[in-house]
Amino acid sequence: MTTLTIRRLAVPKRPRRRTTVLGVIALAVGLIAVHIWAIRETDVSISALVSGWSGIVSFLQSALPPDLSWSTVVQPGIEACLVTLAIGLVGTTFSIPFSVLLAVLGARTTSRNPFVYQAARGIMSFLRAVPDIVFALIFVTAVGLGPFAGVLAIILHNTGVMAKLWSEAMEEIDDGPIEALRVAGASSTQIAAHVVLPTVVPQFVGLLLYRLDVNVRSSLVLGLVGAGGIGFLINQSISLFRFDEMMTYILMVLILVVAVDLLSGAVRKRLNA
């Protein structure tokens, strides 16, 4: 009877890149040089900050205590906060169908045509590259001052961002069911509808809630360029040097952002449970 001897083979070690001392020194020198250039270009000056400390103190003295007049400050501020929330909510919701379409066309798992794939990725990159405040300035000249310009700006910018995030989530799923449907002759639309989209619904919802949180805060900035909401009141109070009113509006913004963050966090926790 022959006895078989089983030899355990050693697992080959992962090859390591040899990092030379000169390479580390060159990298460190390069990083230092880049940061020195960046500091010079941005006019970073500790002395200017120290000398301007009196201006900061004067500003705080003007801003504190905040103006809590109900009819002239608090009530209009609450109404403007609701408008800011509405801009972020409507802009996020209306961007969903465009984001889904771009994500399906710009994901390798659902898009077979290279031209369509590259075109979708190009549109995503363009919408993400242009800041929402630039879109707001464009739409203010087109539709006038008010929240509608902010909604349109959020829709365009958020479409590019969400489509990018969702397409990446679609590309990370298991390829097994997709390949099985392709072998069976299923089209890209059928694959997206029956496999890809149902699989990534939890990721979609989580990313959507994250973007809603971001868009509500972006709506504040859009108000500074005439898109309505609490940002418009903050800009107005700064122009009139009413820093006590501005402080009240900032506190309202803080409460609004915290409330939206807690709400979205609770919904994400419920989905993951």
Coordinates of C-alpha atoms in Angstrom, one line a residue, residues 18 22 30 34 97 104 116 120 129 137 144 146 150 221 226 240 250 256 268:
R18 CA 11.5 48.9 -3.1
L22 CA 16.3 59.2 -2.5
G30 CA 8.2 67.9 -4.0
V34 CA 4.0 72.5 -3.8
P97 CA -35.2 60.6 -13.2
V104 CA -27.9 53.5 -16.6
V116 CA -23.4 56.1 -25.4
A120 CA -23.2 59.9 -20.6
A129 CA -17.8 70.5 -13.0
L137 CA -26.5 82.9 -11.8
G144 CA -35.5 86.1 -12.7
G146 CA -36.5 83.8 -6.7
G150 CA -32.2 77.8 -7.3
V221 CA -25.4 79.7 -0.8
G226 CA -30.7 86.0 -5.7
L240 CA -27.3 96.7 5.6
I250 CA -27.2 81.8 10.9
L256 CA -32.2 73.6 9.9
R268 CA -30.6 55.6 6.7

